[in-house]
CSV table of C-alpha atoms in Angstrom, one decimal:
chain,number,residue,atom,x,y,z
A,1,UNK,CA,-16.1,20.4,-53.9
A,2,UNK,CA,-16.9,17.3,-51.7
A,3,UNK,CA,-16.0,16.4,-47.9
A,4,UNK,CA,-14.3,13.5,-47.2
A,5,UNK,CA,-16.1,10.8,-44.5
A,6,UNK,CA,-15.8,11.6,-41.2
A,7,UNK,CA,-14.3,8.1,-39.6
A,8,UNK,CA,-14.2,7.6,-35.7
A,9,UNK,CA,-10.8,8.1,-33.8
A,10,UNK,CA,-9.0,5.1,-32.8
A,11,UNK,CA,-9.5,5.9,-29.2
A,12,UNK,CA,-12.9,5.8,-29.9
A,13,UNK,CA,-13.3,2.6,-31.8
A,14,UNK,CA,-10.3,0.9,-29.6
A,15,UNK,CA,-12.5,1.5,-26.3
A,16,UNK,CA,-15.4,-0.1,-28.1
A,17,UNK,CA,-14.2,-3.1,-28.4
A,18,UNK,CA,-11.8,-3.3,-25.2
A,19,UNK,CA,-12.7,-5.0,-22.0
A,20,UNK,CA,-13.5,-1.3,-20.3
A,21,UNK,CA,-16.7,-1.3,-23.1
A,22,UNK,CA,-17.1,-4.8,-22.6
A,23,UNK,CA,-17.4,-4.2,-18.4
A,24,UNK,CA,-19.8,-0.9,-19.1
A,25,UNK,CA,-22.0,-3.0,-21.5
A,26,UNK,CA,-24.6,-1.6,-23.3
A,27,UNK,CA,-26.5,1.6,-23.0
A,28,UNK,CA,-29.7,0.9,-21.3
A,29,UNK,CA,-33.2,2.2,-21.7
A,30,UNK,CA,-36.6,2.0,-19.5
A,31,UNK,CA,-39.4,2.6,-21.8
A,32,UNK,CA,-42.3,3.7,-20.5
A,33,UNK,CA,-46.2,3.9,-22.0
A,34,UNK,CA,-49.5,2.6,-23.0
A,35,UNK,CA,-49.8,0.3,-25.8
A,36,UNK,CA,-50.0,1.8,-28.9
A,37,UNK,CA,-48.1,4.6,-28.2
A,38,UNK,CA,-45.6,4.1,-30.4
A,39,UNK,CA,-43.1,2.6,-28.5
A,40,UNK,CA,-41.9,-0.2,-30.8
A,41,UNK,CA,-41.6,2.2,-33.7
A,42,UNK,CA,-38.9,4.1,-31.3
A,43,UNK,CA,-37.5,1.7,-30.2
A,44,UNK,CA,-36.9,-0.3,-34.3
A,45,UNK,CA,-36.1,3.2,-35.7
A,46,UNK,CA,-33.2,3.9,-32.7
A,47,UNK,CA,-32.1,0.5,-33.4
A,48,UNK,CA,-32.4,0.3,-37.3
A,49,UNK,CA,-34.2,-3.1,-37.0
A,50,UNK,CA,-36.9,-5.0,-35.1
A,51,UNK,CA,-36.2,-5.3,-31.5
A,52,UNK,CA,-37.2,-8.2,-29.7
A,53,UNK,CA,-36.7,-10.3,-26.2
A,54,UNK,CA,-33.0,-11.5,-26.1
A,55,UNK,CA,-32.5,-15.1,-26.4
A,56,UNK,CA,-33.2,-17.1,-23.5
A,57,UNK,CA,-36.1,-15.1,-22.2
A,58,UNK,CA,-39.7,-16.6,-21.9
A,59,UNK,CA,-41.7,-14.2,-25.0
A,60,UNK,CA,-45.5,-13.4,-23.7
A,61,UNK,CA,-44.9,-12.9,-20.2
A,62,UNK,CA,-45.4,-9.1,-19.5
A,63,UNK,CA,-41.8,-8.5,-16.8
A,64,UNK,CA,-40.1,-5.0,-16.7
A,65,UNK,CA,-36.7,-6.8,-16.1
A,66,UNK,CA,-37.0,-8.8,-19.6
A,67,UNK,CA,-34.3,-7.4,-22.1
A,68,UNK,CA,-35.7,-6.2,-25.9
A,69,UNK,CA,-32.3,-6.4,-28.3
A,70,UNK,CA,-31.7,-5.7,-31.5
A,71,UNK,CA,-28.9,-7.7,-34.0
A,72,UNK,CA,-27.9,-4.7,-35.7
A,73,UNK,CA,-27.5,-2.9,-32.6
A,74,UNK,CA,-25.8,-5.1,-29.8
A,75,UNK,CA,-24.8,-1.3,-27.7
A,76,UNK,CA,-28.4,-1.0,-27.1
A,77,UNK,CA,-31.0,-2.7,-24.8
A,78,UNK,CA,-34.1,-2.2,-23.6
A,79,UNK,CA,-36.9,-2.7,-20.8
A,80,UNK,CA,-40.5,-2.2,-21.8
A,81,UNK,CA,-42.3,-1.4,-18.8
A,82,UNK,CA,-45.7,-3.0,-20.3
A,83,UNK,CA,-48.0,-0.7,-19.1
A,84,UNK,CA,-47.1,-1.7,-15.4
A,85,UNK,CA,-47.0,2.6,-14.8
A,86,UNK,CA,-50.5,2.3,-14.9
A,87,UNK,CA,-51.4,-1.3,-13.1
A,88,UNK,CA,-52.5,-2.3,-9.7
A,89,UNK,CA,-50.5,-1.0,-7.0
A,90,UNK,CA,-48.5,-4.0,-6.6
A,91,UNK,CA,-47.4,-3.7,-10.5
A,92,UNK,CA,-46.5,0.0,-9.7
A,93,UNK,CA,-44.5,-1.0,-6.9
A,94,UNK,CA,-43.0,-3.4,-8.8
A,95,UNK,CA,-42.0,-0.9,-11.9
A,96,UNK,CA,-40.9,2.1,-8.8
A,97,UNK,CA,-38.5,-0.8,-7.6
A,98,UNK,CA,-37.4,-1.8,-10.6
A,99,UNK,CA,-36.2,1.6,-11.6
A,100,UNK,CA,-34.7,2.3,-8.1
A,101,UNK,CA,-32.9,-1.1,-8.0
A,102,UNK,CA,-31.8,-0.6,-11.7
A,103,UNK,CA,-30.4,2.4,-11.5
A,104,UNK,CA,-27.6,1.8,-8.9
A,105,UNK,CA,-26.6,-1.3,-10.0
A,106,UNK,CA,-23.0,-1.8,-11.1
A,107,UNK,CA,-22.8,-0.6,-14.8
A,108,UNK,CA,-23.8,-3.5,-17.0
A,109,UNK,CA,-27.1,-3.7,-15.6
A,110,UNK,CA,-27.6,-0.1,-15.2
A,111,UNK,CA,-30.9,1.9,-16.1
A,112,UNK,CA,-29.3,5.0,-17.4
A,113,UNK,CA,-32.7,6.8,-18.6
A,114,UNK,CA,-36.1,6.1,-18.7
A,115,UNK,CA,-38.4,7.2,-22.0
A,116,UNK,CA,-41.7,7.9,-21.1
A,117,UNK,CA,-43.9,7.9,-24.0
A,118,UNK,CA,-46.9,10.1,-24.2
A,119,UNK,CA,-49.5,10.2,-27.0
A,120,UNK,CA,-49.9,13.7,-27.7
A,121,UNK,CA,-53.6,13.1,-29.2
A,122,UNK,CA,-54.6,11.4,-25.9
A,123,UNK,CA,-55.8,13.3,-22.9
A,124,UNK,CA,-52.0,13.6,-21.9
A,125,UNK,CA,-51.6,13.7,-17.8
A,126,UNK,CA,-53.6,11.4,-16.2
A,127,UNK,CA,-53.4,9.3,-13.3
A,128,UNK,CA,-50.4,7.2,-14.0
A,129,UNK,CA,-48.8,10.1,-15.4
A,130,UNK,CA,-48.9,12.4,-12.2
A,131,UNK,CA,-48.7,9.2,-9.5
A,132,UNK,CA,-45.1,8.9,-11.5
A,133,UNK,CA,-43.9,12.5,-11.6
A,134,UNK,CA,-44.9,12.6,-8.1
A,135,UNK,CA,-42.8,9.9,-7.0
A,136,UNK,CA,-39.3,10.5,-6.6
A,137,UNK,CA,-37.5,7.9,-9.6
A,138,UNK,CA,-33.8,8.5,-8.0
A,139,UNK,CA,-31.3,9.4,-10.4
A,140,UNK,CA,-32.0,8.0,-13.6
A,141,UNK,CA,-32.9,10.8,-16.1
A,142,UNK,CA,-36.5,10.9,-17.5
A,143,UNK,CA,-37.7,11.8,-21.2
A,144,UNK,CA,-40.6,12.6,-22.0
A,145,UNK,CA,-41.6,11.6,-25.2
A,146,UNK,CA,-45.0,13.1,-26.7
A,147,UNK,CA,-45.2,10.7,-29.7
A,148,UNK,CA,-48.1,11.3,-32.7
A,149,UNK,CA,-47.5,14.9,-32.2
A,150,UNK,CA,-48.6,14.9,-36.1
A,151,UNK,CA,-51.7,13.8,-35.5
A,152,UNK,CA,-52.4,16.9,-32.6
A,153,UNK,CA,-51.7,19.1,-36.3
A,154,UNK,CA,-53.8,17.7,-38.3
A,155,UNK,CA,-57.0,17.8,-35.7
A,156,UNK,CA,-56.3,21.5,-35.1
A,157,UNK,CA,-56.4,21.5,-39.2
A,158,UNK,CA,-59.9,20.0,-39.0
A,159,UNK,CA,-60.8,22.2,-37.2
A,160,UNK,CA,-59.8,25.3,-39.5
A,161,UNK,CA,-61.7,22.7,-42.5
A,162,UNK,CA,-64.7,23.0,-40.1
A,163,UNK,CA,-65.0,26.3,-40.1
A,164,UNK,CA,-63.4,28.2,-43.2
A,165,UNK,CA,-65.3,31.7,-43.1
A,166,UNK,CA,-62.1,33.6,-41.8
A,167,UNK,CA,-60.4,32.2,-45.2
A,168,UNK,CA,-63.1,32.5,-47.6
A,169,UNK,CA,-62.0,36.3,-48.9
A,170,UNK,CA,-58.4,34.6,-49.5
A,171,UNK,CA,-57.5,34.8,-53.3
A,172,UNK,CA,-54.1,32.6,-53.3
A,173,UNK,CA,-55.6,29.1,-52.5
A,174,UNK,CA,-51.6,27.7,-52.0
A,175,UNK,CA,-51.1,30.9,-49.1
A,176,UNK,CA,-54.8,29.9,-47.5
A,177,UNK,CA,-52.9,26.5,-47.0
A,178,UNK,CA,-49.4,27.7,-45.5
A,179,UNK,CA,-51.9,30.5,-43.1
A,180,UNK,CA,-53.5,27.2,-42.4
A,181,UNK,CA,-51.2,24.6,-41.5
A,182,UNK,CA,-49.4,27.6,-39.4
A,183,UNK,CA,-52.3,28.6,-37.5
A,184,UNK,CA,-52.3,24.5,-36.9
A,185,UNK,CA,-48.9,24.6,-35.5
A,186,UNK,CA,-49.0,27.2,-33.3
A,187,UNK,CA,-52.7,26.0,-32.0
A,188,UNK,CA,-51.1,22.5,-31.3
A,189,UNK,CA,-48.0,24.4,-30.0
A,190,UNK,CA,-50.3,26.2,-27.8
A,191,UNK,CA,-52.4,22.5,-26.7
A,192,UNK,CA,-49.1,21.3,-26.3
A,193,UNK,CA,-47.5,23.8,-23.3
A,194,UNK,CA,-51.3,23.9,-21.2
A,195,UNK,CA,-51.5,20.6,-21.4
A,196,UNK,CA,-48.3,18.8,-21.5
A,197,UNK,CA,-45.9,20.5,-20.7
A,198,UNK,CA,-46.4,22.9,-18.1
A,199,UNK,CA,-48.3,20.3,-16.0
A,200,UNK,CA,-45.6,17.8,-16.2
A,201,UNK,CA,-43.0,20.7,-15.0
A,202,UNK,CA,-45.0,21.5,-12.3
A,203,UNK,CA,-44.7,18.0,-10.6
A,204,UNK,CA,-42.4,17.7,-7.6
A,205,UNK,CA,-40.4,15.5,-9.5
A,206,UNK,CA,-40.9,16.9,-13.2
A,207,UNK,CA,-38.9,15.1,-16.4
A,208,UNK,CA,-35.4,16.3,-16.9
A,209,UNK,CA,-36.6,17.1,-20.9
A,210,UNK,CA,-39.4,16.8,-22.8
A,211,UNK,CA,-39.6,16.4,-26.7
A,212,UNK,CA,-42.0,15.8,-29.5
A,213,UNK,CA,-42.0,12.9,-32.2
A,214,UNK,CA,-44.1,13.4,-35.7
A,215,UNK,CA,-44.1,11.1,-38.7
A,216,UNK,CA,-42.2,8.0,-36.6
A,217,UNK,CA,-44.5,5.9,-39.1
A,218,UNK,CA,-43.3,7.9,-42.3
A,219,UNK,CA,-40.8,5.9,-43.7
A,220,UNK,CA,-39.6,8.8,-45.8
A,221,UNK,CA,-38.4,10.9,-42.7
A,222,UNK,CA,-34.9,9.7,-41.7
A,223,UNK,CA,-34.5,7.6,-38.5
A,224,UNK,CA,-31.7,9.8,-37.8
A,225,UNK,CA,-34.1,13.2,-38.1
A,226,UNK,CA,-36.9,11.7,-36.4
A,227,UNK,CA,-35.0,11.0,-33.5
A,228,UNK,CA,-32.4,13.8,-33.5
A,229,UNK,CA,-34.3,15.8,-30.4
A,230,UNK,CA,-34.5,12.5,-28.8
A,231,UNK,CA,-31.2,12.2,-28.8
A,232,UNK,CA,-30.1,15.2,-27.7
A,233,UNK,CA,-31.9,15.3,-24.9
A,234,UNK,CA,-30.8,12.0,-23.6
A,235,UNK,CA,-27.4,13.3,-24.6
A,236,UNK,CA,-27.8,16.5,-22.6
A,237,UNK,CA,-29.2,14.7,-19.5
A,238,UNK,CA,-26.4,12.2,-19.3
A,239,UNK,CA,-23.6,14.7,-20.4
A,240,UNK,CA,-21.8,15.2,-16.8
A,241,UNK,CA,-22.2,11.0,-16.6
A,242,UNK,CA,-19.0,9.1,-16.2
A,243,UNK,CA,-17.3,8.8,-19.7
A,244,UNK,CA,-18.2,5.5,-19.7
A,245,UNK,CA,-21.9,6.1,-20.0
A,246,UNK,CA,-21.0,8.7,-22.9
A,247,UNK,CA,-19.0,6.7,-24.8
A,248,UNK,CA,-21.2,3.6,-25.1
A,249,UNK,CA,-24.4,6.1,-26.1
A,250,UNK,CA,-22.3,7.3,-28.5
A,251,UNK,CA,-22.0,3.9,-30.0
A,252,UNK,CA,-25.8,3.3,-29.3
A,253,UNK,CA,-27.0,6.1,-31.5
A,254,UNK,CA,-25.2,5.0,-34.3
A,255,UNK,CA,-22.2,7.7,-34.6
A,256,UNK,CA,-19.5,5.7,-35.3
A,257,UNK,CA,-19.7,6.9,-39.0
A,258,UNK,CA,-20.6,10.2,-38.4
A,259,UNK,CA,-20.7,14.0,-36.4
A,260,UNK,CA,-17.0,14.7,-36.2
A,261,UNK,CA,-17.7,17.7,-33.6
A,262,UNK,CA,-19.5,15.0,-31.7
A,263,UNK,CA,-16.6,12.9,-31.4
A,264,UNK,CA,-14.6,16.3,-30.9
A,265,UNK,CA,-16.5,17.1,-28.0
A,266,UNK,CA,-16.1,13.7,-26.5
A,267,UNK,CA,-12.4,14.3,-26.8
A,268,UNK,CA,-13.1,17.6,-25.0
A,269,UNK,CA,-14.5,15.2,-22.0
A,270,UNK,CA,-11.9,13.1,-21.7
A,271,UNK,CA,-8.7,15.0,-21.7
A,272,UNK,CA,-10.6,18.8,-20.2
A,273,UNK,CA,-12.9,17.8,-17.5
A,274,UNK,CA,-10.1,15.2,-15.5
A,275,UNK,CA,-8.1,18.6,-15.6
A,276,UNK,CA,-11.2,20.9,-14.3
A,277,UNK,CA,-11.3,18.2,-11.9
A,278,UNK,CA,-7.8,18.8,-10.3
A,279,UNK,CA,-9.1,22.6,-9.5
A,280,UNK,CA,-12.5,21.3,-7.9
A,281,UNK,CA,-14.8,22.6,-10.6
A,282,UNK,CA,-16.1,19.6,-10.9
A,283,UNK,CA,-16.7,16.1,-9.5
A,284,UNK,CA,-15.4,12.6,-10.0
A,285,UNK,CA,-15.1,11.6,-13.6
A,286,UNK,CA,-13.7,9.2,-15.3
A,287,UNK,CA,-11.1,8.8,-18.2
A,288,UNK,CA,-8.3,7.0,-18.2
A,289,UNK,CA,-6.9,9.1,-21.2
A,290,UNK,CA,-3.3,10.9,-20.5
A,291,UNK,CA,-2.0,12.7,-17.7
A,292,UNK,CA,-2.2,16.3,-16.8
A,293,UNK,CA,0.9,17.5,-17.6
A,294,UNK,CA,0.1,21.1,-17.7
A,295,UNK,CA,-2.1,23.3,-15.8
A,296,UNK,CA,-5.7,24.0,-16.3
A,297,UNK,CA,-5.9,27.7,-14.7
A,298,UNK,CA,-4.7,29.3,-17.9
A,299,UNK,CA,-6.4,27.6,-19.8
A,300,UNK,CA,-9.4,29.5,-21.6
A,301,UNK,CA,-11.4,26.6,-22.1
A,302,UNK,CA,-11.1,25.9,-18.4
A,303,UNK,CA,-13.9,29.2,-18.2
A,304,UNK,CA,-16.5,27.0,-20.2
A,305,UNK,CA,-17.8,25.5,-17.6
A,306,UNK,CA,-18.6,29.1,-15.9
A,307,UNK,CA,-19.5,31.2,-18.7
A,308,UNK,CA,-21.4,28.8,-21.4
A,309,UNK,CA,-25.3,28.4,-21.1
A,310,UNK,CA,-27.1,25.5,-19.9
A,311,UNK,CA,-26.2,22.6,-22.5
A,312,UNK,CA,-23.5,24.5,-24.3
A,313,UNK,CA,-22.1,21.3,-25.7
A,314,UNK,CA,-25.4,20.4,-28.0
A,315,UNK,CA,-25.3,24.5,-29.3
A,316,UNK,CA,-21.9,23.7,-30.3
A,317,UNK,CA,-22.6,20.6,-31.6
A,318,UNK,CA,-25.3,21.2,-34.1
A,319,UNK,CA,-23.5,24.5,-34.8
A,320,UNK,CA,-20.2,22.7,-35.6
A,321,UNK,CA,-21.6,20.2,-38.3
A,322,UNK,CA,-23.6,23.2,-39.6
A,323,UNK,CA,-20.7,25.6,-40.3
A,324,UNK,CA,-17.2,23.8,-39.8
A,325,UNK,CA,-17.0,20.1,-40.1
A,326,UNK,CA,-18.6,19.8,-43.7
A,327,UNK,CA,-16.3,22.5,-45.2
A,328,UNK,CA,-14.2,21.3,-48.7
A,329,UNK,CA,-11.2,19.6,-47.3
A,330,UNK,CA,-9.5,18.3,-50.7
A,331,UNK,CA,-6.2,19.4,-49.9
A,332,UNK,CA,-5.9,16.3,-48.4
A,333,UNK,CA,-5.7,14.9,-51.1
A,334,UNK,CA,-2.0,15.6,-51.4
A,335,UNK,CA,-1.3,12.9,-48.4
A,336,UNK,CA,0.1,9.7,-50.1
A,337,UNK,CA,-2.1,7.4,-48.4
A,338,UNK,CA,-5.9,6.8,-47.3
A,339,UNK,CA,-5.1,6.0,-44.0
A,340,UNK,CA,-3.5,9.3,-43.6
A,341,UNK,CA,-5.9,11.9,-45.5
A,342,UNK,CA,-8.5,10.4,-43.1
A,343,UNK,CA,-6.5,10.6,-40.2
A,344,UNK,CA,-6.1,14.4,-41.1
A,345,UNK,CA,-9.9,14.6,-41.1
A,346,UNK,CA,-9.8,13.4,-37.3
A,347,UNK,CA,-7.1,16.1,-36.4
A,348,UNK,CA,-9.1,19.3,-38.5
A,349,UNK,CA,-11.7,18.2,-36.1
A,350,UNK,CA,-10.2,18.1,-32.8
A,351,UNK,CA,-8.4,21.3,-33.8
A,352,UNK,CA,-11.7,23.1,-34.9
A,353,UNK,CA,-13.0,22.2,-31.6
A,354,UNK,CA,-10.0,23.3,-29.4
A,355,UNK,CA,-10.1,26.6,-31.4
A,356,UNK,CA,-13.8,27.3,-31.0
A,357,UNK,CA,-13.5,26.5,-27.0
A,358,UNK,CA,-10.5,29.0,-26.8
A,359,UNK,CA,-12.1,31.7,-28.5
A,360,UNK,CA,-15.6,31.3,-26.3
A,361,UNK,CA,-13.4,30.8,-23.5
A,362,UNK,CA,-11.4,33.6,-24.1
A,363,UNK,CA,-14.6,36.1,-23.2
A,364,UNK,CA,-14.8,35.1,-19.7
A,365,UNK,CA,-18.8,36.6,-19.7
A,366,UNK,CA,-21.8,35.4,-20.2
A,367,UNK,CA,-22.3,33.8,-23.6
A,368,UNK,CA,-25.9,33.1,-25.0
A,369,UNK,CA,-26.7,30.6,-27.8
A,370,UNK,CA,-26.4,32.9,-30.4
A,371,UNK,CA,-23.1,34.2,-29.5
A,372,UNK,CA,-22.1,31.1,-29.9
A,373,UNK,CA,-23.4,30.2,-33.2
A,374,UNK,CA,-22.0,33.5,-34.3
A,375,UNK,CA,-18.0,32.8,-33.4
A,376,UNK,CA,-18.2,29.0,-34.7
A,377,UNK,CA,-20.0,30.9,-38.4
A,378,UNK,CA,-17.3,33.3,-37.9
A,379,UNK,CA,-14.8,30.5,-37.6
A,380,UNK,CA,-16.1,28.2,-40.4
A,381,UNK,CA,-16.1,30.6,-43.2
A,382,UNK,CA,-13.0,32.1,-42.0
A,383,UNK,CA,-9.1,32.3,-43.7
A,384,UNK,CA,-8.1,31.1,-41.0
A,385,UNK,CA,-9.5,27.4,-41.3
A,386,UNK,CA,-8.4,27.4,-44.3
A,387,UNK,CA,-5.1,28.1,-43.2
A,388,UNK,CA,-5.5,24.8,-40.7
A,389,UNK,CA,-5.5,22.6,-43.4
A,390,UNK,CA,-2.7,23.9,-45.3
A,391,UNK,CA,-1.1,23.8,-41.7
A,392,UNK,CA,-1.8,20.0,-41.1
A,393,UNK,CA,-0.9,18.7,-44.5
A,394,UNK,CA,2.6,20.8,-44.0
A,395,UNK,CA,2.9,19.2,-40.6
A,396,UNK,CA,2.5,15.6,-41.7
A,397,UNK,CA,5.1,13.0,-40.8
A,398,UNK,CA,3.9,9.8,-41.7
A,399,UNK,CA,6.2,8.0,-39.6
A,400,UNK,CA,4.7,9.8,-36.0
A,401,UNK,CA,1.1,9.7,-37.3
A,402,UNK,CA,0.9,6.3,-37.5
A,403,UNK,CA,1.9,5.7,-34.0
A,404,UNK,CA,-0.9,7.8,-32.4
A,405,UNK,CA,-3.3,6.0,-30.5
A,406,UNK,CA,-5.9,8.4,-28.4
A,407,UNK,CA,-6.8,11.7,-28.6
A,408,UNK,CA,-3.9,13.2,-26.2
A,409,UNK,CA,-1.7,11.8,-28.5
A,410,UNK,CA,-3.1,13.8,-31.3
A,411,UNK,CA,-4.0,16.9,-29.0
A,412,UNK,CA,-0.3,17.2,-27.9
A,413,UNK,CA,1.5,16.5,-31.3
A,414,UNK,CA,-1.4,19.3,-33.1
A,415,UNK,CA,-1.5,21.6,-30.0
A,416,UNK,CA,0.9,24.2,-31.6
A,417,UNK,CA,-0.4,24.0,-34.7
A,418,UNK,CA,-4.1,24.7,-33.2
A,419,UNK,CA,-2.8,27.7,-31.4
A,420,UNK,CA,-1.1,29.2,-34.2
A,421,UNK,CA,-4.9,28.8,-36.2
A,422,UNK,CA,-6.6,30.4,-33.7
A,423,UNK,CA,-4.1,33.6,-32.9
A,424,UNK,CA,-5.0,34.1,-36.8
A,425,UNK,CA,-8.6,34.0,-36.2
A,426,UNK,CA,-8.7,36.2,-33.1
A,427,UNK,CA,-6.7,38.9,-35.3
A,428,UNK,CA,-9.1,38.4,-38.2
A,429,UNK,CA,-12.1,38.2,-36.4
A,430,UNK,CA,-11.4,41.4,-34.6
A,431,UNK,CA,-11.0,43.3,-38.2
C-alpha cells in the first residue's frame, strides 16, 4: 500500500510567488560563533548548497550586515556575525546595534532569529557568551545551537576506553558496547545541562531554546534529520509571528514538497487565530484569508489556545506525520484525474487537522503531550478516517474543486463533511 505525495496548497504556493511574499522577502538569519564552529556546514545543509556573499558585495571584508545566499534557496539569507560577539568593544557595539536596528526594520530587511552556535567540546560559556546573554537583544528570538555535540560522546567514551575494569567481568562484548556508548550519553547528557545549559538559562536574558547538532559533517545523516530540532525550535519561537514570517520559513525550510500537517496547521493560523482575535484572545495577526462569517465562541478549537501545552502545535505536528498523514490513501485512485486525487490529498489533511483540534478541544482541561499523541494514534488507526476518504471521493465535484483557491475555500466546501468524520470518531473512540 503506498501514499500518494503530499503537494502544497494553492494558497500556499500562490502567496509564494505573489507581491505579499515578494514585500516580506526572505526569511532572515543572524548567525552567531567562532570560527570553526560549524557554522558553514548549517548554514549549506539548511540551504542544500554552498552559501556565499550575494552578488554585489565586497568578499573578504568581515561586516555583519553583508548578506550569505544560496541559488537553490533564494527564501533564505543570512548574516554571519564573524566572530564580532567576541571583538573589541567597538565590534560588540557594532554587532548589539546591528541586531537592534535589524530587528525592527520593515520586513524585507528584518532579523527574525539569531543562531548562536556553540561548540559543545569547547569550554562552552565564556566571556562573549555571558556579555551577550546579559544584554538585552530586543525581540528577535535566540537559538542556541551546541554544534559537535558528537564529539562531547565520543570523549566521554574515551574515557570509559581509559579505564575498562568496571567492564572487564562482561561476557557479551556487543552489550559491553551498548552499556558503553549509553553510559557516554547520559555522561555527555549530564556535561551538557551543568554546563550549557543551565548556565545559559540562568542569564537575565537567557536563549528562547536551545538544541544540539551531531554528525553535521556525516553526509549519510539527512539534512532534513540533522536539522529537524533546529527547525522546530525556530518554528516554535516564531509561531505567534505575523503569518507572514511563517509562511516564508515555511518556504525556507524546504516544505513545499512535504509535512502535510505542517501545511494543515498553517491553515489552522490563517483562518483560526484572525477569529480568536475578534474575542481578544489574542493579538494583532495577520492573514488576509476569508472573512469570519461565523462565530468563534462555539467553536472547540477556539479552547486550544487555553487548554494545549506550551508548543502544542510541534506535538501535533510530529504526531500527525507519525500516525495520520502517511496512512494508505489509494482510494483516490478512483478520481479521474491527477490534479484531482492530489487535490483530495490536501483536503484529507486539512480535515485530519480540523478533526484532531475538535476533539482536543472538545476536553476543555488540561492536555499534556501524551494526551495528545494518544487522541491523533486513536484518530489515525481509526474507522473513522477511513470513513473520510470514502467521504471525500463521494463528495467530489470536479466542476467546484477546480475553482477553489485558499484554504477557506476548501474548509467551508469540506466543513460538513469533517464534522460528520469526527461525530464518528467521538462515538468510536468512546467504545
Amino acid at each position: 500500500m503506498t501514499c500518494m505525495k503530499f503537494h502544497p496548497v494553492a494558497t500556499v504556493s500562490k502567496w509564494l510567488s505573489s507581491p505579499k511574499h515578494n514585500a516580506t522577502g526572505r526569511f532572515r538569519v543572524l548567525i552567531v560563533g567562532r570560527a570553526g564552529c560549524g557554522k558553514t556546514t548549517i548554514l549549506t545543509r539548511f540551504c542544500g548548497a554552498n552559501i556565499a556573499d550575494s552578488p554585489g558585495e565586497h568578499r573578504g571584508l568581515h561586516r555583519i550586515d553583508h548578506e550569505l545566499v544560496s541559488d537553490k534557496n533564494p527564501s533564505f539569507v543570512a548574516h554571519d556575525s564573524r566572530g564580532a560577539e567576541a571583538g573589541s568593544d567597538e565590534e560588540y557595539t557594532t554587532f548589539m546595534n546591528f541586531i537592534h536596528e535589524r530587528g525592527n526594520m520593515e520586513a524585507t530587511q528584518r532579523i527574525h532569529a539569531i543562531w548562536y552556535c556553540i561548540q559543545a567540546n569547547e569550554r562552552p560559556i565564556q566571556a562573549s557568551e555571558r556579555q551577550f546573554f546579559s544584554t538585552d537583544h530586543g525581540k528577535v528570538p535566540v537559538i542556541v545551537i551546541v554544534t559537535k555535540y558528537d564529539t562531547l560522546i565520543e570523549s566521554c567514551l574515551q574515557d570509559i576506553e581509559n579505564d575498562r575494569k568496571s567492564f572487564d567481568d562482561v561476557s557479551d562484548p556487543d552489550q559491553s558496547l551498548k552499556d558503553e556508548e549509553a553510559w557516554a550519553r547520559t555522561q555527555a547528557h549530564k556535561i551538557f545541562q551543568a554546563h550549557c545549559r543551565e548556565p545559559l538559562m540562568r542569564m537575565k536574558y537567557p536563549p528562547n531554546a536551545i538544541v544540539r547538532l551531531e554528525h553535521a559533517e556525516d553526509s549519510a545523516v539527512s539534512s532534513k534529520e540533522l536539522l529537524r530540532d533546529l527547525t522546530q525550535a525556530t518554528m516554535r519561537c516564531i509561531k505567534d509571528s505575523d503569518t507572514d514570517i511563517l509562511m516564508v520559513f515555511a518556504r525556507a525550510r524546504g516544505s513545499d514538497e512535504a509535512d502535510p500537517s505542517f501545511f494543515a496547521l498553517l491553515s489552522y493560523h490563517l483562518y483560526q487565530r484572525p477569529k480568536l482575535r475578534s474575542v481578544g484572545t489574542i493579538g494583532s495577526i495577520s492573514s488576509g484569508i476569508g472573512p469570519n462569517t461565523r462565530s468563534p465562541i462555539n467553536d472547540p478549537t477556539t479552547y486550544m489556545t487555553f487548554w494545549a501545552p506550551e508548543n502544542y502545535e510541534i506535538v501535533i505536528s510530529d504526531a500527525m506525520a507519525k500516525h495520520v498523514d502517511h496512512r494508505p490513501n489509494e482510494v483516490y485512485r478512483h478520481l479521474p484525474t491527477q490534479h484531482l486525487r492530489g487535490l483530495a490529498v490536501r483536503i484529507q489533511a486539512l480535515c485530519d487537522i480540523w478533526i484532531v483540534l475538535q476533539i482536543l478541544g472538545h476536553k476543555r482541561d488540561r492536555l499534556s503531550h501524551d494526551e495528545i499523541e494518544r487522541c491523533i494514534k486513536a484518530y489515525g488507526n481509526s474507522i473513522s478516517a477511513r470513513d473520510l476518504q470514502q467521504a471525500i471521493v463521494a463528495s467530489c465535484r470536479p466542476d467546484e474543486w477546480v475553482k477553489w483557491r485558499s484554504f477557506w475555500q476548501i474548509y467551508s466546501a469540506m466543513e460538513g463533511v469533517a464534522r460528520q468524520a469526527r461525530d464518528k470518531f467521538l462515538m468510536e473512540w468512546r467504545v
